[in-house]
Short mmCIF file of C-alpha atoms in Angstrom, two decimals:
data_model
loop_
_atom_site.label_atom_id
_atom_site.label_comp_id
_atom_site.label_asym_id
_atom_site.label_seq_id
_atom_site.Cartn_x
_atom_site.Cartn_y
_atom_site.Cartn_z
CA MET A 65 -0.15 0.52 0.46
CA ARG A 66 1.11 3.41 -0.36
CA ARG A 67 1.82 6.03 2.48
CA TYR A 68 2.88 9.48 2.65
CA TRP A 69 3.36 11.74 4.91
CA ILE A 70 1.42 15.43 5.42
CA PRO A 71 1.72 17.92 7.93
CA SER A 72 -1.16 18.45 10.41
CA SER A 73 -2.63 21.43 8.86
CA ALA A 74 -4.24 18.53 6.16
CA LEU A 75 -6.34 16.69 8.36
CA GLN A 76 -8.85 18.15 9.52
CA ASP A 77 -11.97 16.36 11.04
CA SER A 78 -13.03 14.27 9.12
CA GLN A 79 -11.14 14.31 6.10
CA VAL A 80 -7.87 15.34 4.36
CA VAL A 81 -6.97 18.68 2.29
CA LEU A 82 -4.35 18.23 0.64
CA GLU A 83 -2.19 21.36 -0.88
CA ASP A 84 0.81 22.77 -2.71
CA ASP A 85 3.73 20.48 -2.05
CA VAL A 86 1.86 16.90 -0.81
CA PHE A 87 -0.98 17.53 -3.85
CA HIS A 88 1.10 17.73 -6.60
CA HIS A 89 3.09 14.86 -5.10
CA ILE A 90 0.77 13.34 -4.19
CA CYS A 91 -1.55 13.87 -7.22
CA ASN A 92 0.68 15.09 -9.60
CA VAL A 93 3.97 13.08 -8.98
CA CYS A 94 1.94 9.25 -8.05
CA ARG A 95 -1.00 9.53 -10.19
CA GLN A 96 -3.25 9.47 -7.19
CA GLY A 97 -6.84 10.12 -8.67
CA GLU A 98 -11.08 10.53 -7.69
CA GLY A 99 -11.05 6.78 -6.22
CA ASN A 100 -7.85 5.84 -5.04
CA LYS A 101 -6.72 4.29 -1.21
CA PHE A 102 -3.84 5.10 -0.24
CA GLU A 103 -2.14 6.14 3.33
CA VAL A 104 -1.03 9.17 5.03
CA ILE A 105 0.78 9.14 8.38
CA CYS A 106 0.53 12.45 10.64
CA GLN A 107 1.35 12.39 14.62
CA ASN A 108 1.96 9.10 14.77
CA LYS A 109 -1.52 7.43 12.94
CA ALA A 110 -2.07 6.34 10.21
CA PHE A 111 -4.77 7.12 8.23
CA PHE A 112 -6.27 5.26 5.38
CA VAL A 113 -7.62 7.35 2.80
CA GLU A 114 -10.07 8.13 -0.30
CA ILE A 115 -10.10 10.80 -3.06
CA VAL A 116 -12.91 12.00 -3.09
CA GLU A 117 -13.13 15.13 -4.82
CA LEU A 118 -9.85 16.28 -7.10
CA LYS A 119 -9.52 19.91 -8.36
CA LYS A 120 -6.65 21.47 -10.07
CA LYS A 121 -4.77 22.24 -7.69
CA GLN A 122 -6.06 20.31 -3.94
CA ALA A 123 -7.53 17.33 -3.39
CA VAL A 124 -9.98 15.89 -0.62
CA ALA A 125 -9.58 12.71 0.79
CA LYS A 126 -12.51 11.00 3.41
CA ILE A 127 -10.91 9.08 6.00
CA LEU A 128 -11.97 5.28 6.23
CA GLU A 129 -10.34 4.13 8.82
CA GLU A 130 -7.58 5.19 11.78
CA ARG A 131 -4.76 3.42 13.48
CA GLN A 132 -2.13 4.17 16.30
CA ILE A 133 1.81 4.22 15.13
CA PRO A 134 3.64 2.91 18.42
CA GLN A 135 6.30 5.10 19.25
CA LEU A 136 9.21 4.30 19.03
CA PRO A 137 11.03 2.53 22.06
CA LYS A 138 12.92 3.52 25.12
CA PRO A 139 16.37 4.59 25.16
CA HIS A 140 15.48 6.43 22.27
CA ILE A 141 19.32 6.29 19.81
CA HIS A 142 20.53 9.49 19.27
CA LEU A 143 23.53 9.65 16.44
CA ALA A 144 25.97 12.02 16.71
CA LEU A 145 28.52 12.55 13.20
CA SER A 146 30.87 14.17 12.78
CA LEU A 147 30.25 16.06 9.76
CA PRO A 148 31.41 14.16 6.63
CA LYS A 149 30.87 13.70 2.72
CA PHE A 150 28.23 15.55 1.49
CA GLN A 151 27.18 12.46 -0.45
CA THR A 152 27.89 9.98 2.80
CA VAL A 153 24.68 12.58 4.71
CA ASP A 154 22.19 11.23 2.44
CA ARG A 155 22.81 7.33 2.94
CA VAL A 156 22.91 7.61 6.43
CA VAL A 157 19.95 9.80 7.27
CA GLU A 158 18.11 7.12 5.35
CA LYS A 159 19.65 4.70 6.98
CA MET A 160 19.15 5.83 10.59
CA VAL A 161 15.19 6.62 9.39
CA GLU A 162 14.81 3.22 8.63
CA LEU A 163 16.64 1.85 11.54
CA GLY A 164 14.24 4.07 14.31
CA VAL A 165 17.16 6.48 15.43
CA SER A 166 15.73 9.10 17.25
CA GLU A 167 17.90 12.30 16.41
CA VAL A 168 20.68 12.65 13.99
CA HIS A 169 22.53 15.15 16.04
CA LEU A 170 25.44 17.05 13.10
CA PHE A 171 28.65 18.54 15.04
CA SER A 172 32.28 19.81 13.39
CA SER A 173 34.76 18.60 14.76
CA ASP A 174 39.22 18.79 13.74
CA PHE A 175 38.66 15.82 10.62
CA SER A 176 35.10 16.98 9.81
CA PHE A 177 35.69 16.26 5.45
CA LEU A 178 34.38 19.50 4.67
CA LYS A 179 33.93 23.40 6.15
CA PRO A 180 30.46 24.57 4.16
CA LYS A 181 30.21 27.73 2.46
CA ALA A 182 27.34 29.91 3.48
CA GLY A 183 24.18 28.63 2.69
CA GLU A 184 25.29 25.74 1.10
CA LEU A 185 23.83 23.01 4.64
CA ASP A 186 21.00 25.92 4.41
CA LYS A 187 20.27 23.80 0.74
CA LYS A 188 21.97 20.02 1.75
CA GLN A 189 19.04 21.34 4.95
CA LYS A 190 15.90 21.13 2.58
CA ARG A 191 17.30 18.14 0.22
CA TRP A 192 18.07 15.86 3.98
CA GLN A 193 14.69 16.75 5.21
CA LYS A 194 13.05 15.59 2.18
CA ILE A 195 15.14 12.36 1.85
CA ILE A 196 13.72 11.85 5.84
CA GLN A 197 10.44 11.91 4.80
CA GLY A 198 10.22 9.44 2.41
CA ALA A 199 12.46 7.12 4.27
CA THR A 200 9.76 7.82 6.95
CA GLN A 201 7.09 6.93 4.20
CA GLN A 202 8.15 3.96 3.24
CA THR A 203 8.98 2.37 6.64
CA GLY A 204 5.72 3.95 7.96
CA ARG A 205 7.54 4.72 11.89
CA GLY A 206 5.72 7.37 13.29
CA GLU A 207 6.77 10.69 13.36
CA MET A 208 10.08 11.83 11.78
CA MET A 209 13.41 11.58 12.39
CA LYS A 210 14.85 15.38 14.02
CA LEU A 211 18.47 15.96 12.05
CA THR A 212 19.96 18.91 13.57
CA GLU A 213 22.22 21.85 12.16
CA VAL A 214 25.93 21.84 12.07
CA THR A 215 26.79 22.11 16.12
CA PRO A 216 31.05 22.60 16.82
CA LEU A 217 31.43 19.66 19.07
CA ARG A 218 33.06 20.82 22.28
CA VAL A 219 28.92 23.21 22.23
CA LEU A 220 27.11 20.10 21.08
CA LEU A 221 28.25 18.24 24.65
CA GLU A 222 28.19 21.36 26.89
CA THR A 223 24.60 21.05 25.25
CA HIS A 224 23.37 17.64 26.37
CA PHE A 225 26.52 16.39 28.84
CA PRO A 226 27.00 15.87 31.65
CA ASP A 227 22.80 14.73 31.92
CA PRO A 228 21.96 11.37 33.76
CA GLY A 229 19.21 10.68 30.88
CA LYS A 230 21.63 10.26 29.45
CA TRP A 231 23.99 7.53 27.66
CA PRO A 232 26.94 8.38 25.64
CA LEU A 233 29.17 6.25 23.63
CA LEU A 234 32.35 7.15 21.58
CA ALA A 235 32.97 4.68 18.40
CA TYR A 236 36.67 4.86 17.80
CA GLU A 237 39.27 3.63 15.20
CA GLY A 238 42.20 3.60 17.03
CA GLU A 239 44.09 2.17 20.30
CA GLY A 240 42.48 2.23 23.79
CA GLY A 241 39.03 1.39 23.14
CA GLU A 242 36.97 -1.03 24.95
CA LYS A 243 34.75 -3.81 23.11
CA ILE A 244 31.10 -2.29 22.51
CA SER A 245 29.57 -5.32 23.71
CA THR A 246 31.77 -4.97 27.31
CA GLN A 247 30.29 -1.41 27.62
CA LEU A 248 26.90 -2.61 26.77
CA ALA A 249 26.99 -4.87 29.59
CA SER A 250 27.31 -2.33 31.49
CA ALA A 251 24.59 -0.19 30.02
CA PRO A 252 23.29 2.16 33.20
CA GLU A 253 20.00 1.21 34.71
CA GLY A 254 16.47 4.11 33.90
CA ILE A 255 18.55 5.81 31.02
CA GLU A 256 16.13 8.21 28.09
CA GLU A 257 18.08 8.23 25.10
CA VAL A 258 21.76 5.98 24.16
CA TRP A 259 23.89 8.67 22.07
CA ILE A 260 27.21 6.47 19.32
CA PHE A 261 29.78 9.66 18.20
CA VAL A 262 31.08 8.83 15.13
CA GLY A 263 33.47 10.38 12.88
CA SER A 264 33.45 11.77 9.64
CA GLU A 265 36.32 9.65 7.08
CA GLY A 266 38.97 11.13 9.05
CA GLY A 267 37.72 9.90 13.13
CA PHE A 268 38.02 11.61 15.61
CA SER A 269 42.13 13.79 16.44
CA PRO A 270 43.95 13.46 19.05
CA LYS A 271 42.13 17.04 20.09
CA ASP A 272 38.68 15.64 19.61
CA LEU A 273 39.50 12.73 22.12
CA GLU A 274 40.81 15.23 24.77
CA ILE A 275 37.16 16.63 23.84
CA PHE A 276 35.44 13.73 24.56
CA ARG A 277 37.52 13.16 28.05
CA ASP A 278 37.24 16.62 29.23
CA TYR A 279 32.85 15.29 29.61
CA ASN A 280 34.33 11.53 30.58
CA LEU A 281 33.17 10.19 26.88
CA LEU A 282 35.37 7.28 27.00
CA PRO A 283 36.57 5.48 23.15
CA VAL A 284 34.11 1.97 22.54
CA SER A 285 36.09 -0.55 19.58
CA LEU A 286 34.15 -2.06 16.87
CA GLY A 287 37.54 -3.83 16.13
CA ASP A 288 40.04 -3.97 13.93
CA GLN A 289 38.73 -3.22 10.80
CA VAL A 290 38.29 0.02 9.88
CA LEU A 291 34.61 0.80 8.42
CA ARG A 292 33.38 3.32 6.32
CA VAL A 293 31.60 6.19 8.06
CA GLU A 294 27.54 4.70 6.93
CA THR A 295 29.36 1.09 7.71
CA ALA A 296 29.82 1.69 11.45
CA CYS A 297 26.94 4.18 11.57
CA VAL A 298 24.32 1.59 10.84
CA THR A 299 26.48 -1.30 12.76
CA LEU A 300 26.58 0.38 15.53
CA VAL A 301 22.97 1.30 15.49
CA GLY A 302 22.58 -1.95 14.73
CA ILE A 303 23.95 -3.17 18.25
CA LEU A 304 22.13 -0.83 20.23
CA LYS A 305 18.85 -2.07 19.54
CA TYR A 306 19.67 -5.58 19.22
CA SER A 307 21.33 -5.02 22.72
CA LEU A 308 18.33 -3.11 24.51
CA GLY A 309 15.94 -5.12 23.29
CA GLN A 310 14.36 -3.00 20.08
CA LEU A 311 14.72 -6.12 17.63
#
């Protein structure tokens, strides 16, 4: 069944009014017309609808059924990613939506791959939001994954740590990292969020590691092989979800 994300403003009593970009995507691009039935997602609910009226720039769909979509299980998983190549962000963002990550935090560190020009990230943010929306529709999750603007590493850590409700893990490809399986075996109880920090293509510098130590973030290892950024993100989140009983 086709499934589409709609803004809350589209819900009007017992019907859904499709306009602007949503109308263009559903009715023009996907060729949905009068009599067609599909699901729309909004506010952690899925609505099974049928288009009953189609105009040039607007469509009205009658709500036939409604169901509640389960919320993401706790603890929520947050991925903090040092800005890599833009194409890598594309792939990571899509996979994190599919895996049920609550939020992705982009940050800048010594080896971040790019130093974007003014306005360049605004354009990329719009692209990434479209990727998030498309992946949300495909997976059927009830809420959009959040994606933050790029923040300096220290600012990100100052904003969120220390916090007893948040448990941070630092993925590090160098020596000295404890096995992630060992860390997960001693996971604290009652946490609301698990954060995993992943470096860009260049990894983390000694200066970055000193900043992490200031906030008591110690490195964990995924083994001897160095993984690509997107491989590390998918692997880590998969391990976390299994360890937390979410798979």
